[in-house]
Coordinates of N, CA and C in Angstrom, one line a residue:
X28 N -24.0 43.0 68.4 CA -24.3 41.8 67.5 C -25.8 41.8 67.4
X29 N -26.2 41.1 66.0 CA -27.4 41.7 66.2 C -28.1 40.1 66.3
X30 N -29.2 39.8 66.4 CA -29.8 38.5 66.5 C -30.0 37.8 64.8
X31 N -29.7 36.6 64.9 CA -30.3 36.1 63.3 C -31.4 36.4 62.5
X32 N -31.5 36.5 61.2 CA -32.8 37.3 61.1 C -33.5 35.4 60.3
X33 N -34.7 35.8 60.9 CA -35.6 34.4 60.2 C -35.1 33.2 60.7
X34 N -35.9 32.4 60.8 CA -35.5 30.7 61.2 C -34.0 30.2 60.3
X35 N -34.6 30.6 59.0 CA -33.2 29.2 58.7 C -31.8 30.4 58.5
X36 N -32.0 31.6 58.5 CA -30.6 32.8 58.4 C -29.9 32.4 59.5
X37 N -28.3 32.7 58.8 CA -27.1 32.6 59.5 C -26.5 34.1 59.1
X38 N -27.5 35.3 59.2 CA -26.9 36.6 59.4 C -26.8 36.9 60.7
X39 N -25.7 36.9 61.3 CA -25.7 37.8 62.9 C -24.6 39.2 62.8
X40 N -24.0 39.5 61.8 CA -23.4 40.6 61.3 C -24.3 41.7 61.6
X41 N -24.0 43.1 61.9 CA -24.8 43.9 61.8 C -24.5 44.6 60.1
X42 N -25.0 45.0 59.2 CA -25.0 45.6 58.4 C -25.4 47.0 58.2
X43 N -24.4 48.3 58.4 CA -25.1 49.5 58.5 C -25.0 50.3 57.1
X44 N -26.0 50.8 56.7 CA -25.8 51.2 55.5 C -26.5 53.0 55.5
X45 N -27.1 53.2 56.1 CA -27.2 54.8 57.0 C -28.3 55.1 55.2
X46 N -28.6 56.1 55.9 CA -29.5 57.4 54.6 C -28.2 57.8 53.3
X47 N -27.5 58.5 54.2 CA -26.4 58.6 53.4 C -25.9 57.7 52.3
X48 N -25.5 56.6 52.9 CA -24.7 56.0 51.5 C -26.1 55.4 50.6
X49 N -27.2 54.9 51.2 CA -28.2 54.6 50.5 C -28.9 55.9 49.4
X50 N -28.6 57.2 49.7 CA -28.7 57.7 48.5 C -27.8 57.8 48.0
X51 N -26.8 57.7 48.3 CA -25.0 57.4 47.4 C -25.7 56.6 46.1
X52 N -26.0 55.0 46.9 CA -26.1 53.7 45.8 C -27.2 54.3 45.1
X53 N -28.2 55.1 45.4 CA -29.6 55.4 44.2 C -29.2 56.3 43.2
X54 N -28.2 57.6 43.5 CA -28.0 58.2 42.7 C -26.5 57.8 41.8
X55 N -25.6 56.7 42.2 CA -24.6 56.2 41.3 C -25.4 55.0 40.6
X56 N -26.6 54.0 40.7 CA -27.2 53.6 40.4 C -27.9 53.9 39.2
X57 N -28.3 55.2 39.3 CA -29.1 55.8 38.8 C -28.2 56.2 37.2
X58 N -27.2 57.0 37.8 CA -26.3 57.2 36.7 C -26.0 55.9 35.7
X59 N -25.6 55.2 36.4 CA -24.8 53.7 35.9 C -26.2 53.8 34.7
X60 N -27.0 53.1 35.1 CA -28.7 52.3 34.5 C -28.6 53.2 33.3
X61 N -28.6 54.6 33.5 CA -29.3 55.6 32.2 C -28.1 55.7 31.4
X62 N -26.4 55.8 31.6 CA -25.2 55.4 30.9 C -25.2 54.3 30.0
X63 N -26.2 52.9 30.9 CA -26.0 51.9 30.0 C -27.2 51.7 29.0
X64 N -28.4 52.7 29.6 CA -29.9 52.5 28.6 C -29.4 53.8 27.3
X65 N -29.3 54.9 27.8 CA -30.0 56.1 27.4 C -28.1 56.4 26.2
X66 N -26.9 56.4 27.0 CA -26.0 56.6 26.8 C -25.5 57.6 27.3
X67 N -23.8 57.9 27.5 CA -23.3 58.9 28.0 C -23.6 60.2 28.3
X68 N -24.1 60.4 26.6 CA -24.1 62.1 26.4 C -25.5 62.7 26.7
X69 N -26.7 61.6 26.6 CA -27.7 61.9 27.3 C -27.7 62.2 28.4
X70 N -27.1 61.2 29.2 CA -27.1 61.5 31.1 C -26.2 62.6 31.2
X71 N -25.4 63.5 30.4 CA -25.2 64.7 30.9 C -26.3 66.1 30.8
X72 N -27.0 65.5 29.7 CA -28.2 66.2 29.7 C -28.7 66.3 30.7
X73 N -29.2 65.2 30.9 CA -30.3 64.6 32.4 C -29.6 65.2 33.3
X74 N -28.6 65.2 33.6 CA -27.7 65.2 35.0 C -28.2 67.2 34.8
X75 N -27.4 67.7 34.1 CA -27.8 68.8 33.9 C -29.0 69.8 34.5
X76 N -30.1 69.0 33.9 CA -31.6 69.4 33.8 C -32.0 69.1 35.7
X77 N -31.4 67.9 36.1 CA -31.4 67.8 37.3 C -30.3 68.8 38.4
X78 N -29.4 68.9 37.6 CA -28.5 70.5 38.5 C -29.2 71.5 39.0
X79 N -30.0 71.8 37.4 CA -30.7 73.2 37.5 C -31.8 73.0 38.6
X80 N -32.7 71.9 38.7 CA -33.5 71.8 39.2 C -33.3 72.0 40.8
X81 N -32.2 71.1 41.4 CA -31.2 70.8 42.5 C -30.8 72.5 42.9
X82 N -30.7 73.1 42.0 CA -29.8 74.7 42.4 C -31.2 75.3 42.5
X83 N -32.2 75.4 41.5 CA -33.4 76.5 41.9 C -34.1 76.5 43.4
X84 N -33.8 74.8 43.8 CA -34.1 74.6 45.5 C -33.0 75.4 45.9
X85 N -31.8 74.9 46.1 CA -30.9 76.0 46.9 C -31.1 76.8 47.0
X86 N -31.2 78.1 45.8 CA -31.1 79.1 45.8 C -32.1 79.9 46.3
X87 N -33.4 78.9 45.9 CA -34.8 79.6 46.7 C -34.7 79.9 48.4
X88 N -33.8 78.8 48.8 CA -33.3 78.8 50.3 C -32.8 79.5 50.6
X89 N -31.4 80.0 49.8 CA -31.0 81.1 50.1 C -31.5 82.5 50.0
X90 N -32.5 82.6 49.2 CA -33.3 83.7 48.7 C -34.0 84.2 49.9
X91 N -34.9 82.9 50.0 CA -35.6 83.2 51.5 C -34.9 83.2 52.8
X92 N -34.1 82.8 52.9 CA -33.0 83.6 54.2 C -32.5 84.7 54.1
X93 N -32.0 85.6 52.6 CA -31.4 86.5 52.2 C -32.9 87.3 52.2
X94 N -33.6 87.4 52.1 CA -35.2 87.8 52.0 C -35.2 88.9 50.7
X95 N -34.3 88.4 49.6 CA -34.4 89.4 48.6 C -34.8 88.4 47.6
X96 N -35.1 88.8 46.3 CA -34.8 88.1 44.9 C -34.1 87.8 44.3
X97 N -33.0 88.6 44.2 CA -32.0 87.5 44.0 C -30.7 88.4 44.9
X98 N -29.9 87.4 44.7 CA -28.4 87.4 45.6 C -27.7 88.2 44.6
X99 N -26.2 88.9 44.7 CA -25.4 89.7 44.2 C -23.9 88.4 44.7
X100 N -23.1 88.6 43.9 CA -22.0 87.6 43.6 C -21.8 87.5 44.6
X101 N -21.1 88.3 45.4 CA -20.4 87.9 47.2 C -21.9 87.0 47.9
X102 N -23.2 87.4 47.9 CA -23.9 86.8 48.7 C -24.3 85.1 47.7
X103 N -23.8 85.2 46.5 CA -23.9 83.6 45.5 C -23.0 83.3 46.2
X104 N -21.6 83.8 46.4 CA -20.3 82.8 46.5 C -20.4 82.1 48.4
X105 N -20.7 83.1 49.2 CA -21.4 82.8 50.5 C -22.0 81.3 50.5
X106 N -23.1 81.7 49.9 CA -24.4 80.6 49.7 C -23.7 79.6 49.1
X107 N -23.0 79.3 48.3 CA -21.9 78.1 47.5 C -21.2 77.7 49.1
X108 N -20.4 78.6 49.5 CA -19.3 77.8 50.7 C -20.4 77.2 51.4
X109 N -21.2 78.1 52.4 CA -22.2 77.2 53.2 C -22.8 76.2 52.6
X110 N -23.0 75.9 51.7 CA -23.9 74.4 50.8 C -22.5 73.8 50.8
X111 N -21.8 73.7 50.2 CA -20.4 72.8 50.2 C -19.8 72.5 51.7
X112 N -20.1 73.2 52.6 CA -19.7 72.7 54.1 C -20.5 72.3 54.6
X113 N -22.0 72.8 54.3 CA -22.9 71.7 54.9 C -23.0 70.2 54.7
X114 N -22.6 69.9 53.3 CA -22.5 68.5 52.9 C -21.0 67.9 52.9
X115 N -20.7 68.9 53.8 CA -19.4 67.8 54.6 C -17.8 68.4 54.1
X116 N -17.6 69.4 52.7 CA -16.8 69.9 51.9 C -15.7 70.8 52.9
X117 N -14.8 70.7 52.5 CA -14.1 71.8 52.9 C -13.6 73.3 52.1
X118 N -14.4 74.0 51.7 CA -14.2 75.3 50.2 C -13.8 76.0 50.7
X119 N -12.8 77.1 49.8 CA -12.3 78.2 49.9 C -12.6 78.7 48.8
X120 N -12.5 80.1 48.9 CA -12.0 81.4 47.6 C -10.6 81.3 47.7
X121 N -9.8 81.0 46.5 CA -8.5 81.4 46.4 C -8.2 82.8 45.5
X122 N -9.4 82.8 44.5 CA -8.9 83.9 43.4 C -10.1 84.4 43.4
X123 N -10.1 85.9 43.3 CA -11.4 86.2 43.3 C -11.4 87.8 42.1
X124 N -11.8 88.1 41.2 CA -11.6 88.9 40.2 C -13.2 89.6 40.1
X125 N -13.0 90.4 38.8 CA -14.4 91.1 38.1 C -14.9 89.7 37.3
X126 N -13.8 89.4 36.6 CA -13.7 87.9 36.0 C -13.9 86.8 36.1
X127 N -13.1 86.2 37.5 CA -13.3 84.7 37.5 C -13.2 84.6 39.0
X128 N -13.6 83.5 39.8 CA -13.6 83.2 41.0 C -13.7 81.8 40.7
X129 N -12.2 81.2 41.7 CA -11.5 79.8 42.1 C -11.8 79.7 43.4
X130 N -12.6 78.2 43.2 CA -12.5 77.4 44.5 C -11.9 76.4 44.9
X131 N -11.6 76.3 46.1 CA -10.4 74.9 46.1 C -11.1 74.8 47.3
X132 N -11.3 72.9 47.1 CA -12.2 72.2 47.8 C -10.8 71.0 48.4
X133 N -10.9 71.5 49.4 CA -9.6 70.5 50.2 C -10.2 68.9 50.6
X134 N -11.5 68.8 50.7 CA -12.1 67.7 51.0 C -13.3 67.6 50.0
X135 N -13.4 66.9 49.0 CA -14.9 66.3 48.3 C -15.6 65.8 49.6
X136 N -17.3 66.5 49.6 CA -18.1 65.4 50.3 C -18.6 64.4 49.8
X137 N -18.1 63.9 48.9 CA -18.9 62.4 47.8 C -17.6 61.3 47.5
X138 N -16.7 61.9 48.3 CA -15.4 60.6 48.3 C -15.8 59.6 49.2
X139 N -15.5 58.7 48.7 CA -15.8 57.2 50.1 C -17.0 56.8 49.9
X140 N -18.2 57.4 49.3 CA -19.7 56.9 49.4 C -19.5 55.4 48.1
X141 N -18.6 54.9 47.5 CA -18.9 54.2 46.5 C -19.4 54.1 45.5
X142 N -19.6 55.4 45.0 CA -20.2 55.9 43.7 C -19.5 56.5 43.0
X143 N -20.1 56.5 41.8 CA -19.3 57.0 40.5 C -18.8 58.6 40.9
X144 N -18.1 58.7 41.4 CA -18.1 60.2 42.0 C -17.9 61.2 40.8
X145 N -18.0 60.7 39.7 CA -18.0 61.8 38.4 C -19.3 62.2 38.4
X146 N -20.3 61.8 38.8 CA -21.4 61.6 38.4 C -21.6 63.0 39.6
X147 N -21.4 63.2 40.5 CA -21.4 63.8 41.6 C -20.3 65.2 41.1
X148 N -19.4 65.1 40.7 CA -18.6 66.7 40.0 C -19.2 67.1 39.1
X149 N -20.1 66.7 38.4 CA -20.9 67.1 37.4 C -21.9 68.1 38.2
X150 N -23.5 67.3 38.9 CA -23.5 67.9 39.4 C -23.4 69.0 40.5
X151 N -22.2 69.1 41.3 CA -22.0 70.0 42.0 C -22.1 71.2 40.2
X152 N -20.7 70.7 39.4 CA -20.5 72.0 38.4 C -22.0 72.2 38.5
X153 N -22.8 71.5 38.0 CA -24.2 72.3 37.7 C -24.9 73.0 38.6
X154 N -24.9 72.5 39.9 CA -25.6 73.4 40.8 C -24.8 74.9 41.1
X155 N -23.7 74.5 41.1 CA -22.7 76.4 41.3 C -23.0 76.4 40.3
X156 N -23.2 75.9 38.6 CA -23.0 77.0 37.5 C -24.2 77.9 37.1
X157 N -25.5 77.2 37.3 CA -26.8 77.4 37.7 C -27.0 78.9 38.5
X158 N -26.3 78.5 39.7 CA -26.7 79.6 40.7 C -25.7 80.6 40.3
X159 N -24.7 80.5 39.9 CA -24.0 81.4 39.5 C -24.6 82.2 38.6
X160 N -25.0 81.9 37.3 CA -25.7 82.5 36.8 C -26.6 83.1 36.8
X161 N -27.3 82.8 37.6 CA -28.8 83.3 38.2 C -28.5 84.5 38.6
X162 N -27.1 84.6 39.4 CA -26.8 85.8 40.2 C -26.3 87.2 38.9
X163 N -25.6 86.4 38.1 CA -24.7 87.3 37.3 C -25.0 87.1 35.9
X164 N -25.9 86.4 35.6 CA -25.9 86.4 34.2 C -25.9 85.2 33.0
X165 N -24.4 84.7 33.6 CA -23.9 84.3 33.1 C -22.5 83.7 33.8
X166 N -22.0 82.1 33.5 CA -21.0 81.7 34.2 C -20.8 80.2 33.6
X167 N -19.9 80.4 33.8 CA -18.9 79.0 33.1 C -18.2 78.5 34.0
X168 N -18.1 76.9 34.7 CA -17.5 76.6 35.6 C -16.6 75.1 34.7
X169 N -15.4 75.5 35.3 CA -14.2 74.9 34.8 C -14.1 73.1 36.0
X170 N -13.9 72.6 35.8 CA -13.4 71.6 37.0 C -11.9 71.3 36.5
X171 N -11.4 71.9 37.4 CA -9.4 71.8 36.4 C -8.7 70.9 37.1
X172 N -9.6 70.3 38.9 CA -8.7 69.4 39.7 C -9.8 69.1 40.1
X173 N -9.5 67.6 40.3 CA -10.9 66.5 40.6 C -10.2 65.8 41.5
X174 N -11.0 65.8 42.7 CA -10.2 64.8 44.2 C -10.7 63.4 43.1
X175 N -11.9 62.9 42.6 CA -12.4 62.1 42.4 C -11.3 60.9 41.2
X176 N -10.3 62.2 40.5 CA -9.4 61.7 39.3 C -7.8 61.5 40.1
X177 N -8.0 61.8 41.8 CA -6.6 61.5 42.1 C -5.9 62.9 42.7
X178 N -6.8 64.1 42.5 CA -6.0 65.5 42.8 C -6.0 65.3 44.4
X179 N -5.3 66.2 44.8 CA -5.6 66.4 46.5 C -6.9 67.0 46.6
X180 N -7.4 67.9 45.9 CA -8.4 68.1 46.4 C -9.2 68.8 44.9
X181 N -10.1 69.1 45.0 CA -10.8 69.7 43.6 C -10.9 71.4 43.7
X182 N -10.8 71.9 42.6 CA -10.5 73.1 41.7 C -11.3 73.3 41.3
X183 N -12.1 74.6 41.1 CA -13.2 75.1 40.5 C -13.3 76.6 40.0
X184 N -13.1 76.6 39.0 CA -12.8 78.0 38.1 C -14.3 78.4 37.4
X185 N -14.5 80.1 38.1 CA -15.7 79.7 37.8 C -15.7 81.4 37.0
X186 N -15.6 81.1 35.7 CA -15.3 82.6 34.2 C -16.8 83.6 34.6
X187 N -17.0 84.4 34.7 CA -17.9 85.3 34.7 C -17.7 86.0 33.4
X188 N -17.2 86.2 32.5 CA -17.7 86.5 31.2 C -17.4 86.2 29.9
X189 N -18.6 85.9 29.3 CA -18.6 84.7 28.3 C -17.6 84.8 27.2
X190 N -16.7 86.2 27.1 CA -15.2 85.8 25.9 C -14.0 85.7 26.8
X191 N -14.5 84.9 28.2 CA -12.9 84.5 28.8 C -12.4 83.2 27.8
X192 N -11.1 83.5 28.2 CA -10.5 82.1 27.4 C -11.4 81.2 28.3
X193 N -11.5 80.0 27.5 CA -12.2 79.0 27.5 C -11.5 78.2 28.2
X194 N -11.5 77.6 29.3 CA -10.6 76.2 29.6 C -11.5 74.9 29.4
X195 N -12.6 75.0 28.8 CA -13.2 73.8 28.9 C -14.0 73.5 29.7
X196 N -15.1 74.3 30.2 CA -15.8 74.0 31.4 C -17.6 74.5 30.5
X197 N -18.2 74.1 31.2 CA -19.7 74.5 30.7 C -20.5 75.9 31.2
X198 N -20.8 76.2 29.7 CA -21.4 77.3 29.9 C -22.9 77.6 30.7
X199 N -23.1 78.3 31.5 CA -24.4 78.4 32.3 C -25.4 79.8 31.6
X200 N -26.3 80.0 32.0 CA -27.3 81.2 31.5 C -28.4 81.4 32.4
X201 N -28.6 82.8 33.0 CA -29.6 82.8 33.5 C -31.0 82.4 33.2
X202 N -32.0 82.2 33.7 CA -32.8 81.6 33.0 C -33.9 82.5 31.6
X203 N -33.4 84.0 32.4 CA -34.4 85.0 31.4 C -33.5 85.4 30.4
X204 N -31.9 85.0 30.1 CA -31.0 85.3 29.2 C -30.5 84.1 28.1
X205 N -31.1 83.0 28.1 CA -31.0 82.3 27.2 C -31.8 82.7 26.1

């Protein structure tokens, strides 16, 4: 229990709100504000321009642990699970092709934080589609199951060449191939 705070407060509740969910509330905050200033289709931009930015860290991380320039697809898809398990995710490779590579994420780590957790599948797409590309070229990530929409767990189809059928997912580009 914690002591009253100030003379005339009647708080003796403890209230924990940790690092974690405090950047939950800044970055679903954040989303909300610029949805209701800027509009929808801009904050996919923004969100976007922020993926890229979000994955060029990653990847430089992984770069410098990998001590090369850039990664080759098995050492991108690696660097994807460890990032996704580090922030709490449970990922797998289910399908793995010249073509396309599926992830199935048995646990979202942005479920329960209180946030727009779309706002957070976007992101993640952008950070794997980003680094994906970086590695290969080129990549398109699908989100076909969203824990966030009700699925058991989230689905991630990620097309490695740009005349696969289309399912609807966003197209990525290296940064020297746009």
């Amino acid at each position: 229990m914690v002591e009253a705070i100030g003379e005339h407060s009647n708080l003796t509740a403890e209230v924990s709100i940790g690092r974690e969910r405090f950047l939950a509330m800044v970055v679903g905050s954040l989303n909300d504000v610029l949805s209701d200033t800027v509009g929808p289709r801009e904050v996919e931009g923004f969100v976007n321009l922020v993926g890229m930015a979000v994955a060029e860290q990653i990847l430089a991380r992984y770069l410098a642990a990998a001590g090369t320039a850039r990664l080759d697809l098995s050492a991108t898809l690696d660097a994807l699970l460890d990032w996704n398990r580090d922030l709490g995710g449970d990922i797998a490779i289910s399908e793995r092709s010249e073509k396309k590579v599926v992830l199935d994420d048995r646990r979202c780590p942005f479920l329960g934080f209180g946030l727009d957790s779309r706002a957070m599948c976007r992101m993640t797409s952008h950070v794997i589609g980003h680094m994906v590309a970086e590695s290969q070229g080129y990549g398109r990530v699908t989100l076909a199951d969203r824990a966030s929409r009700g699925s058991r767990g989230c689905r991630i189809v990620i097309d490695l060449e740009p005349n696969a059928c289309d399912g609807g997912g966003q197209s990525y580009y290296a940064k020297g191939d746009r």
